[in-house]
Coordinates of C-alpha atoms in Angstrom, one line a residue:
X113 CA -2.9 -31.8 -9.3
X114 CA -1.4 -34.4 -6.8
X115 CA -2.7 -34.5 -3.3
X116 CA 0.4 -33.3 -1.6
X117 CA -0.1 -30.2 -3.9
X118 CA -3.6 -28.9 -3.3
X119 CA -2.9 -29.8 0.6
X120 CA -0.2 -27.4 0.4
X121 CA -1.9 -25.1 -1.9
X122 CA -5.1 -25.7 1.2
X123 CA -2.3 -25.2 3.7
X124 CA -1.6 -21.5 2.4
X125 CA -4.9 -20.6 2.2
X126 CA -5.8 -21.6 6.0
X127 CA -2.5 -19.7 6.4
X128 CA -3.5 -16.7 4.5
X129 CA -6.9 -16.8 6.8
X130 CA -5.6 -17.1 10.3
X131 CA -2.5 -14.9 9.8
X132 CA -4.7 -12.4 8.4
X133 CA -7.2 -12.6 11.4
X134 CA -3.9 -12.5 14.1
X135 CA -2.7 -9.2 12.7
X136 CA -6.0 -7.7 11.7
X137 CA -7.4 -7.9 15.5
X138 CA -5.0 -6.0 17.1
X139 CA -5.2 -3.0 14.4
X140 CA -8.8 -1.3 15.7
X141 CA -7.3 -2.0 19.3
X142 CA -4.1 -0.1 18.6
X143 CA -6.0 2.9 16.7
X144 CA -8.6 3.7 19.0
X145 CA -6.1 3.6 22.1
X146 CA -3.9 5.6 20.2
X147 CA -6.1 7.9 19.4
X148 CA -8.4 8.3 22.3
X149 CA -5.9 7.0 25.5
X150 CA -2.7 8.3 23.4
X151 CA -4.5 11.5 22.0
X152 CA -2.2 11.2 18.3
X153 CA -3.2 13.1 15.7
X154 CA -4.4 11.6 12.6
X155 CA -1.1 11.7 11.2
X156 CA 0.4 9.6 14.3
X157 CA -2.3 7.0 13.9
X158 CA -1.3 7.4 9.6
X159 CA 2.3 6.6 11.1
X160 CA 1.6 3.0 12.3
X161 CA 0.8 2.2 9.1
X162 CA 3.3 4.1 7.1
X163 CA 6.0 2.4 9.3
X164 CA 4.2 -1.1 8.6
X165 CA 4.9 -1.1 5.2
X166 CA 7.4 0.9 5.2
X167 CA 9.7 -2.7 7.2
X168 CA 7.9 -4.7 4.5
X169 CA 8.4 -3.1 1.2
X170 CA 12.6 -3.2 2.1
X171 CA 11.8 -6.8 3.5
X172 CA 9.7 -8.1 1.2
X173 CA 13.1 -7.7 -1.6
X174 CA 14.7 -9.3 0.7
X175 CA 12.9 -12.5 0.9
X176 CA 11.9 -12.5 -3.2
X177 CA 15.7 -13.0 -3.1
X178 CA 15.6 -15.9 -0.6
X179 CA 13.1 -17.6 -2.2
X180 CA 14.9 -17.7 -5.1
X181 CA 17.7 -19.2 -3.6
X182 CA 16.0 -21.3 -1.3
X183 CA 12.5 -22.5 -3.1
X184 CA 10.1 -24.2 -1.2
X185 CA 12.5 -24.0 2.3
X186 CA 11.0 -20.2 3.0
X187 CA 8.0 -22.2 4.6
X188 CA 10.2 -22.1 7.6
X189 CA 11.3 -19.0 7.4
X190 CA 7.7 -17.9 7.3
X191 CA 7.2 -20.2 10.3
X192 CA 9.5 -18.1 12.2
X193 CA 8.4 -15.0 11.1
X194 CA 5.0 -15.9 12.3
X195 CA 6.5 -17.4 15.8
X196 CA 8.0 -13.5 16.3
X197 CA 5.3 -12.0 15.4
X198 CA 3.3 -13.6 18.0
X199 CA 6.0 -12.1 20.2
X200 CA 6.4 -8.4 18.9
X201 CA 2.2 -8.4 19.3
X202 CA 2.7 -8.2 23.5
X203 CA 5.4 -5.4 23.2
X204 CA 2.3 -3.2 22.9
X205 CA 1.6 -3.7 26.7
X206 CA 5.4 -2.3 27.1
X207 CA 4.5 1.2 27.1
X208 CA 1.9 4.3 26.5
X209 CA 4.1 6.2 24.0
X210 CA 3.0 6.6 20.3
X211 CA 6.9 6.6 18.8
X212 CA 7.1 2.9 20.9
X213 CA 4.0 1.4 18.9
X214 CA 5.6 2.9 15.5
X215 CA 8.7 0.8 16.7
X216 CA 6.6 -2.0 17.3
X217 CA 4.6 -1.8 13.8
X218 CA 8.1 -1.4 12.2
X219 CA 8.6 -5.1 13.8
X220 CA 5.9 -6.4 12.8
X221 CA 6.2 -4.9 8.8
X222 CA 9.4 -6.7 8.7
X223 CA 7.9 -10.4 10.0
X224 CA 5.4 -9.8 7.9
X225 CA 6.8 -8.9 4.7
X226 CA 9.2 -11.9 5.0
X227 CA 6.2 -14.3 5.9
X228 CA 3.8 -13.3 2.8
X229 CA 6.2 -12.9 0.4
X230 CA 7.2 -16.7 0.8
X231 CA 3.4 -17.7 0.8
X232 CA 3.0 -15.9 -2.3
X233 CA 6.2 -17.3 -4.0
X234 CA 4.8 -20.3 -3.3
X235 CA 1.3 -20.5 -4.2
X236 CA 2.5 -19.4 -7.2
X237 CA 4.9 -22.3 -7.8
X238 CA 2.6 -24.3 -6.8
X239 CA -1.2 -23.4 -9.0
X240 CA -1.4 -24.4 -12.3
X241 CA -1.1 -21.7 -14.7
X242 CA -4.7 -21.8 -16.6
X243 CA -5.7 -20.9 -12.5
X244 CA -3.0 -18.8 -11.3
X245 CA -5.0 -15.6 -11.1
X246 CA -7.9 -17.2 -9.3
X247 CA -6.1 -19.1 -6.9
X248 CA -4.4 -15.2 -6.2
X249 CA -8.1 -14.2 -5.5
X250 CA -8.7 -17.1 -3.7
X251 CA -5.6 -16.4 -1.4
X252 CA -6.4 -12.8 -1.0
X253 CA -9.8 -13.6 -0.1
X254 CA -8.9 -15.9 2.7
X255 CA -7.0 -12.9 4.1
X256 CA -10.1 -11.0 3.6
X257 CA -12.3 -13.3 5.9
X258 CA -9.3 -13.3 8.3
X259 CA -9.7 -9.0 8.2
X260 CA -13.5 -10.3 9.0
X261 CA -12.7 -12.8 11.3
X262 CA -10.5 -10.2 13.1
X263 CA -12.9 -7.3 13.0
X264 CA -15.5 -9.6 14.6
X265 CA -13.4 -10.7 17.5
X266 CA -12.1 -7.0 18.2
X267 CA -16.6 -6.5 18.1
X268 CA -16.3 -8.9 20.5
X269 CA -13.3 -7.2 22.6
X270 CA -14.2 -3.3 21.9
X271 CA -14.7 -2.9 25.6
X272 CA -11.9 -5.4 27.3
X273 CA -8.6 -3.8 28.0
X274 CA -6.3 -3.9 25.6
X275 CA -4.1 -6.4 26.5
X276 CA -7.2 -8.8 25.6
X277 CA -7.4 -7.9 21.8
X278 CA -3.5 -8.5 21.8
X279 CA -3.6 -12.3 24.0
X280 CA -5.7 -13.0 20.8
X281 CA -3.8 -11.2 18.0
X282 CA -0.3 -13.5 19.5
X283 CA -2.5 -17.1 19.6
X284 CA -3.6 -16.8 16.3
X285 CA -0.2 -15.9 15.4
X286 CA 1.4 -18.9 16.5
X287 CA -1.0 -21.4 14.8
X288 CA -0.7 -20.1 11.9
X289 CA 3.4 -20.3 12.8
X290 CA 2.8 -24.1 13.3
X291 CA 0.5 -24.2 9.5
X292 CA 3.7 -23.0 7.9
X293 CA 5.8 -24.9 9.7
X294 CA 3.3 -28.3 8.2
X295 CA 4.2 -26.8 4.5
X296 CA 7.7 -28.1 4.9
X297 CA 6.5 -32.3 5.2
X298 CA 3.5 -31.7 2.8
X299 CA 4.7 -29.9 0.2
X300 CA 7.9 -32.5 -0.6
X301 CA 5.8 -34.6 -2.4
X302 CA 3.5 -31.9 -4.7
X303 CA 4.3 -32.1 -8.4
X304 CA 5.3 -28.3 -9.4
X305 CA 5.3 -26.8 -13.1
X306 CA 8.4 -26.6 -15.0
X307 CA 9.9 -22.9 -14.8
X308 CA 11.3 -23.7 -18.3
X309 CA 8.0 -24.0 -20.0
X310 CA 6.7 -20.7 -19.5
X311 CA 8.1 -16.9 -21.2
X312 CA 10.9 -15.5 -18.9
X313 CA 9.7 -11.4 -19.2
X314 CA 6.4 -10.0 -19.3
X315 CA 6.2 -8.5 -23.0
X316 CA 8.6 -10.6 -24.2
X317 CA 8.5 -13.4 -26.9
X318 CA 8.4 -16.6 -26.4
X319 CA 11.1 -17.1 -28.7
X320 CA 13.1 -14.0 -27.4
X321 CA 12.6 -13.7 -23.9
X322 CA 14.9 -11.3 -22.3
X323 CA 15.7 -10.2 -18.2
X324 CA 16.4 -6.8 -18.9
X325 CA 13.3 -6.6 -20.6
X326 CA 11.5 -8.5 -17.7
X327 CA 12.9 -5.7 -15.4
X328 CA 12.0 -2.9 -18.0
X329 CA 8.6 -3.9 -18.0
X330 CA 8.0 -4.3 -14.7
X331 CA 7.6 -0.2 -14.2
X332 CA 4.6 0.2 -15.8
X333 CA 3.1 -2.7 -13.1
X334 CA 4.8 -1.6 -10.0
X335 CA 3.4 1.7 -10.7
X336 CA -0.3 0.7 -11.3
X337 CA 0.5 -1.5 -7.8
X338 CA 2.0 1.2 -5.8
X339 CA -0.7 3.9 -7.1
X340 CA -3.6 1.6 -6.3
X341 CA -2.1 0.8 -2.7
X342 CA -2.3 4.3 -2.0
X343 CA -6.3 4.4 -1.7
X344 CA -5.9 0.9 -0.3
X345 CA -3.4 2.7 2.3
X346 CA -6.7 4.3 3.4
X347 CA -9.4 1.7 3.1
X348 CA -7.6 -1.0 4.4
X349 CA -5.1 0.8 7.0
X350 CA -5.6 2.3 10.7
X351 CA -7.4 5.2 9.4
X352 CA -10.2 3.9 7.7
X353 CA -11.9 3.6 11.7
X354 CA -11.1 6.6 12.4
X355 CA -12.6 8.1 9.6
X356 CA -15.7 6.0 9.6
X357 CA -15.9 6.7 13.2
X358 CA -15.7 10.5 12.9
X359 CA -17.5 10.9 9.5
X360 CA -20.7 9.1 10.6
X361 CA -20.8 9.3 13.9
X362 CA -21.4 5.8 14.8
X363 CA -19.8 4.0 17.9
X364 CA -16.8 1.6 17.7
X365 CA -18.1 -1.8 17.3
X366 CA -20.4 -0.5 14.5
X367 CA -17.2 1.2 12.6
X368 CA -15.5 -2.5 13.1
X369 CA -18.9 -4.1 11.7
X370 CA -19.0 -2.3 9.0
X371 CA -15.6 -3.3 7.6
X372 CA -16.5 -7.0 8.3
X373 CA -19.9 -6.4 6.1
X374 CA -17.6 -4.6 3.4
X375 CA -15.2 -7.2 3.1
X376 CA -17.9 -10.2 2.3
X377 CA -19.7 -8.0 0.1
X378 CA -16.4 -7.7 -1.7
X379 CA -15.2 -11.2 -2.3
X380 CA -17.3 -11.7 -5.5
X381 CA -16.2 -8.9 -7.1
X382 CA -12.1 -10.0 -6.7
X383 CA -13.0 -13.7 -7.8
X384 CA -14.6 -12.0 -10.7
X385 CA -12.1 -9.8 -12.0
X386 CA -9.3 -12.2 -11.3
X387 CA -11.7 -14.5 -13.6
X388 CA -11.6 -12.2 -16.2
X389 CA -7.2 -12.2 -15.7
X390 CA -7.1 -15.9 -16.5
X391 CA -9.8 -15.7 -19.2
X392 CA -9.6 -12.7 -21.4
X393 CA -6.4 -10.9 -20.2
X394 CA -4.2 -9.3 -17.5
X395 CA -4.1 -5.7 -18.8
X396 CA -8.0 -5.5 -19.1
X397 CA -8.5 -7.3 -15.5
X398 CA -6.3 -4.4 -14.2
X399 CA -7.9 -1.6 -15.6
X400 CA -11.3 -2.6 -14.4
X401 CA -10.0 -3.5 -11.2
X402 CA -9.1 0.1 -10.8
X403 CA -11.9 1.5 -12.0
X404 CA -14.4 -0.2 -9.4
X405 CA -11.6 0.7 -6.8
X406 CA -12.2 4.5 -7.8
X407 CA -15.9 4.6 -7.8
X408 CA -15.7 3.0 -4.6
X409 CA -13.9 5.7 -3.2
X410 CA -16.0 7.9 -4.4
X411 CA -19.0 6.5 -3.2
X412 CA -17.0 6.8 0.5
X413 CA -17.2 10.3 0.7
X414 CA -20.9 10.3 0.8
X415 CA -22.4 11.0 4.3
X416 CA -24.5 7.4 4.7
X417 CA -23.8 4.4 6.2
X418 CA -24.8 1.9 3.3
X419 CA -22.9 4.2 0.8
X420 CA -19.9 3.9 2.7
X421 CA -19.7 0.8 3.1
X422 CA -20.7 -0.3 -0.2
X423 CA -17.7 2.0 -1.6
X424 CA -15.6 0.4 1.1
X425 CA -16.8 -2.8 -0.6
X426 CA -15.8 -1.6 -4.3
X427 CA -12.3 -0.3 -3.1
X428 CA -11.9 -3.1 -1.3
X429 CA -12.7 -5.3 -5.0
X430 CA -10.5 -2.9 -7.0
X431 CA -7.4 -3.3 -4.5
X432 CA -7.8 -6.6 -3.9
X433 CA -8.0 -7.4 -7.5
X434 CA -4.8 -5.4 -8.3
X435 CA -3.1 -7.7 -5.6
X436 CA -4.3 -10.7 -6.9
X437 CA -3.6 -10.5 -11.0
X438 CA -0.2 -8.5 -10.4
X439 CA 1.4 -11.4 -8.5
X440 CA 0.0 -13.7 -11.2
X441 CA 1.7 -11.5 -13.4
X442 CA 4.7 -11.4 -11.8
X443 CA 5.1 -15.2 -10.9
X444 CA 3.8 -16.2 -14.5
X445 CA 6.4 -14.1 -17.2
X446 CA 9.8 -13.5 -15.5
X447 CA 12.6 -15.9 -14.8
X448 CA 13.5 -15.0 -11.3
X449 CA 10.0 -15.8 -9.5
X450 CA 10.7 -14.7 -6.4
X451 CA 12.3 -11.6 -7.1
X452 CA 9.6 -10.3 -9.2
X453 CA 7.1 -10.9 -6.2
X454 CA 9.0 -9.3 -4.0
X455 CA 9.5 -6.3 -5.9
X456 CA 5.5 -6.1 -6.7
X457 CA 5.1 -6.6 -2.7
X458 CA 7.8 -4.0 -2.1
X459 CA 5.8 -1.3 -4.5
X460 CA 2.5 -1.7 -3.0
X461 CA 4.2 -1.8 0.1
X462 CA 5.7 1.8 -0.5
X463 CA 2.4 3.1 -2.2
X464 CA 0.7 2.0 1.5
X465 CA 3.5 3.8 2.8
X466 CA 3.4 7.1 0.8
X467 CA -0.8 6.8 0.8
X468 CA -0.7 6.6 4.9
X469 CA 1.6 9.7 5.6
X470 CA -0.6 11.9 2.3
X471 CA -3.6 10.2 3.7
X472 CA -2.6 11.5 7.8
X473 CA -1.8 14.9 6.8
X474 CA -4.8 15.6 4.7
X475 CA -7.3 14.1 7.1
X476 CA -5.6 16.7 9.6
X477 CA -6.8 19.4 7.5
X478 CA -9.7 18.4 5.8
X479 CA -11.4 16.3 8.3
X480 CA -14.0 19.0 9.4
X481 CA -14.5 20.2 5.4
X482 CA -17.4 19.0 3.6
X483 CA -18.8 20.0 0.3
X484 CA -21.8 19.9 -1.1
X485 CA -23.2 17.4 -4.0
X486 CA -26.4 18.5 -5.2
X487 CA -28.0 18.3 -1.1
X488 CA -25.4 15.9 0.3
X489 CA -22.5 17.3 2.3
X490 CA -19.3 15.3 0.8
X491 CA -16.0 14.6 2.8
X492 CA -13.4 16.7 1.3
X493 CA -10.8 14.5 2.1
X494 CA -12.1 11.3 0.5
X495 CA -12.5 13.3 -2.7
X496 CA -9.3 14.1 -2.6
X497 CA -8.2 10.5 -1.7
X498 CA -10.2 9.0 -4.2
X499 CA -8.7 10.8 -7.1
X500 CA -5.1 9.3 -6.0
X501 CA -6.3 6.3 -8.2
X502 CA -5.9 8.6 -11.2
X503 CA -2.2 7.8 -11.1
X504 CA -2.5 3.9 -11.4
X505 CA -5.5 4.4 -14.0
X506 CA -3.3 6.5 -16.2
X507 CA -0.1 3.8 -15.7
X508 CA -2.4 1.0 -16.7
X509 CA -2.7 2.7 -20.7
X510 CA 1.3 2.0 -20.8
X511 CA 1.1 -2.2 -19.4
X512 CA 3.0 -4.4 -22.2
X513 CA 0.7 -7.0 -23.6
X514 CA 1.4 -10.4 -22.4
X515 CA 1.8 -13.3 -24.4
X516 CA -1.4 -14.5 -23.7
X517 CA -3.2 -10.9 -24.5

C-alpha cells in the first residue's frame, strides 16, 4: 500500500471512531428522558430506533447508487451529512414531545445512512483484498470504541441537563465532518485495486460471472444480515438501557458502564471471526458469527450482572462480525460496489427496524415475566429475543460458496 492509501484507509477509521462516539452519546440521553421526563412506553422509546433505521435502510440505497456513480467524491457528501447531523442533534432541545424526537431520529437515520454507506464503499475500494475482512473488523471496531467513548462521556454527563449530552454529541459531529472532508485531498493519490481483476457475483465463476446472478445470490446474505440485526436491534439500540436498567436494578451510569465494558470485551472476538473470513472462508465466518451472537443472547436473560454483560459482549461479537464479513462480501464479488453495500446496509437497516418495533411490543408485555432455569429467574423477553437469531442461522445453510470457499 502507498501512503496516501493507508492515510485514507487511517482517515476512515478515526472517522468511524468519532462519528460513532457523536451519535452514540446522545442515545442514553434521549432514552432515559424519554422514558422517565417523557413517560413513553417501551414501544415509544423502540420507535426512536425503528425510525433511525427505518431513514437509513431507504437512504443507504440511495447513496450505494451515488457511490457508484460518483467513486471516491461521496467523501464530501459524507462531509455534509456529518455537518447536518451536528445540526439535527440540537433539534432535541426544540421540544418535550415523543413524535418530535422520532422526527428528529428519522433526520438523523437519513445523514447517517448516507455518511457510512460512503465510508464503507470506500474502505472497501480502498483495502487490499487478502485484508478486506479484517480491515471491516477493524472499521467496525473503531465504531465500537466510539459506542465506548460515547457511553463514557454520557457516565460523565448522566446528571447534567440534557442539552449538555447533546453540545457534545454536535462537536464531535462536526470534526468528524471536517475528517471526511480531509479524504477528498488524501485519498487523490492512493493506488486502488482494479475492479476488473476480481469475480463480478458472489457464486459465480470466474469465467462466467453474471449480475443477475450477483443479485440472485444476494437473498440468502441480506437475509442472514437483516435476521442478525434484529437481536442487534436490541443489544445495540435504545432499549438495551432500559432493559439493563429495569432487569438488574442498577442505576444509570452503571447501565451505561456496562455497555462500554461489553464492547472492549468484544473486540477480540470480531477481529477473530473476521480472521477466520479472510482465511478459511466467508460462509463459515458467518455461521459462527451467529452462533456466538445467539448464546450471547441467551446468556442476557440471566438475572446477573457479569452474565449480562458478558452475553452483551458475545452479541455484540456475533453482530459485529456479521457486519464486518457481509460488506467484505459484498464489496469483493459483485460488479456494482456500491450498490451491493448499500443494499447489505439497507437489510440490516430494516432488520434494526423490524427488531426495534418486535423488540418494543414484547418488552411491553413480558418485561415483568420471568421464568425459571433450574433456580434462576430468566427474562422472558430476552428468550424470546434471543431465538430471533434462529432465522439468520437457518439462512446461513442456503449462502452460495464463494470462489475462494
Amino acid at each position: 500500500m502507498k501512503r496516501p492509501q493507508l492515510a485514507s484507509i487511517l482517515v476512515i477509521l478515526a472517522i468511524s471512531f468519532a462519528g460513532t462516539a457523536a451519535f452514540r452519546v446522545s442515545i442514553p440521553a434521549i432514552s432515559f428522558y424519554a422514558r422517565s421526563v417523557l413517560e413513553a412506553t417501551a414501544l415509544g422509546v423502540g420507535m426512536l430506533t425503528s425510525a433511525f433505521f427505518f431513514a437509513r435502510a431507504l437512504s443507504a440505497i440511495a447513496a450505494g447508487s451515488v457511490a457508484d456513480r460518483y467513486g471516491f467524491r461521496v467523501s464530501l457528501l459524507a462531509a455534509a451529512c456529518f455537518a447536518l447531523n451536528a445540526l439535527a442533534v440540537q433539534l432535541y432541545g426544540f421540544s418535550s414531545n415523543i413524535a418530535w424526537f422520532v422526527i428528529v431520529r428519522l433526520m438523523q437515520g437519513a445523514l447517517n445512512g448516507l455518511a457510512w454507506v460512503s465510508m464503507q464503499y470506500m474502505l472497501g475500494r480502498l483495502a487490499p483484498r487478502d485484508v478486506r475482512g479484517r480491515a471491516f473488523a477493524v472499521y467496525f471496531a473503531a465504531g465500537t470504541f466510539g459506542t465506548v467513548a460515547g457511553n463514557a462521556l454520557y457516565s460523565m454527563l448522566s446528571n447534567a441537563p440534557l442539552t449538555a449530552a447533546l453540545a457534545v454529541s454536535s462537536f464531535l459531529f462536526l470534526a468528524t465532518s471536517v475528517l471526511a472532508a480531509s479524504l477528498s485531498f488524501l485519498i487523490r493519490g492512493a493506488e486502488v485495486e482494479d475492479r476488473a481483476k476480481e469475480p463480478k457475483a458472489y457464486g459465480a465463476t470466474r469465467t462466467q460471472p453474471s449480475p443477475m446472478l450477483g443479485l440472485i445470490a444476494i437473498v440468502p446474505l441480506a437475509v442472514v444480515v437483516a435476521g442478525s440485526s434484529i437481536i442487534g436491534s436490541v443489544v445495540s439500540g435504545d432499549l438495551t438501557y432500559v432493559y439493563i436498567k429495569e432487569f438488574l436494578g442498577i442505576p444509570k451510569y452503571a447501565v451505561a458502564d456496562a455497555v462500554a465494558v461489553s464492547s472492549i470485551v468484544g473486540l477480540l472476538g470480531t477481529y477473530a471471526l473476521s480472521w477466520v473470513s479472510d482465511k478459511v472462508s466467508d460462509r463459515v465466518s458467518l455461521r459462527l458469527s451467529i452462533l456466538v451472537g445467539l448464546a450471547g443472547a441467551f446468556m442476557m436473560a440471566l438475572p446477573s450482572l457479569p452474565l449480562v454483560v458478558t452475553g452483551r459482549a458475545l452479541a455484540a461479537v456475533g453482530g459485529s462480525a456479521v457486519m464486518s464479513v457481509s460488506r467484505k462480501v459484498a464489496v469483493t464479488y459483485y460488479g456494482r460496489r456500491g450498490a451491493a453495500v448499500g443494499v447489505i446496509n439497507a437489510t440490516g437497516n430494516a432488520g434494526k427496524v423490524l427488531g426495534s418495533l418486535i423488540a418494543g411490543h414484547l418488552y411491553d408485555m413480558l418485561s415483568g415475566c420471568v421464568v425459571f432455569v433450574g433456580a434462576l429467574p430468566t427474562s422472558c423477553f430476552m428468550l424470546v429475543t434471543a431465538s430471533l437469531l434462529l432465522i439468520p442461522l437457518l439462512a446461513s445453510v442456503t449462502l452460495p460458496s464463494s470462489n475462494e470457499d
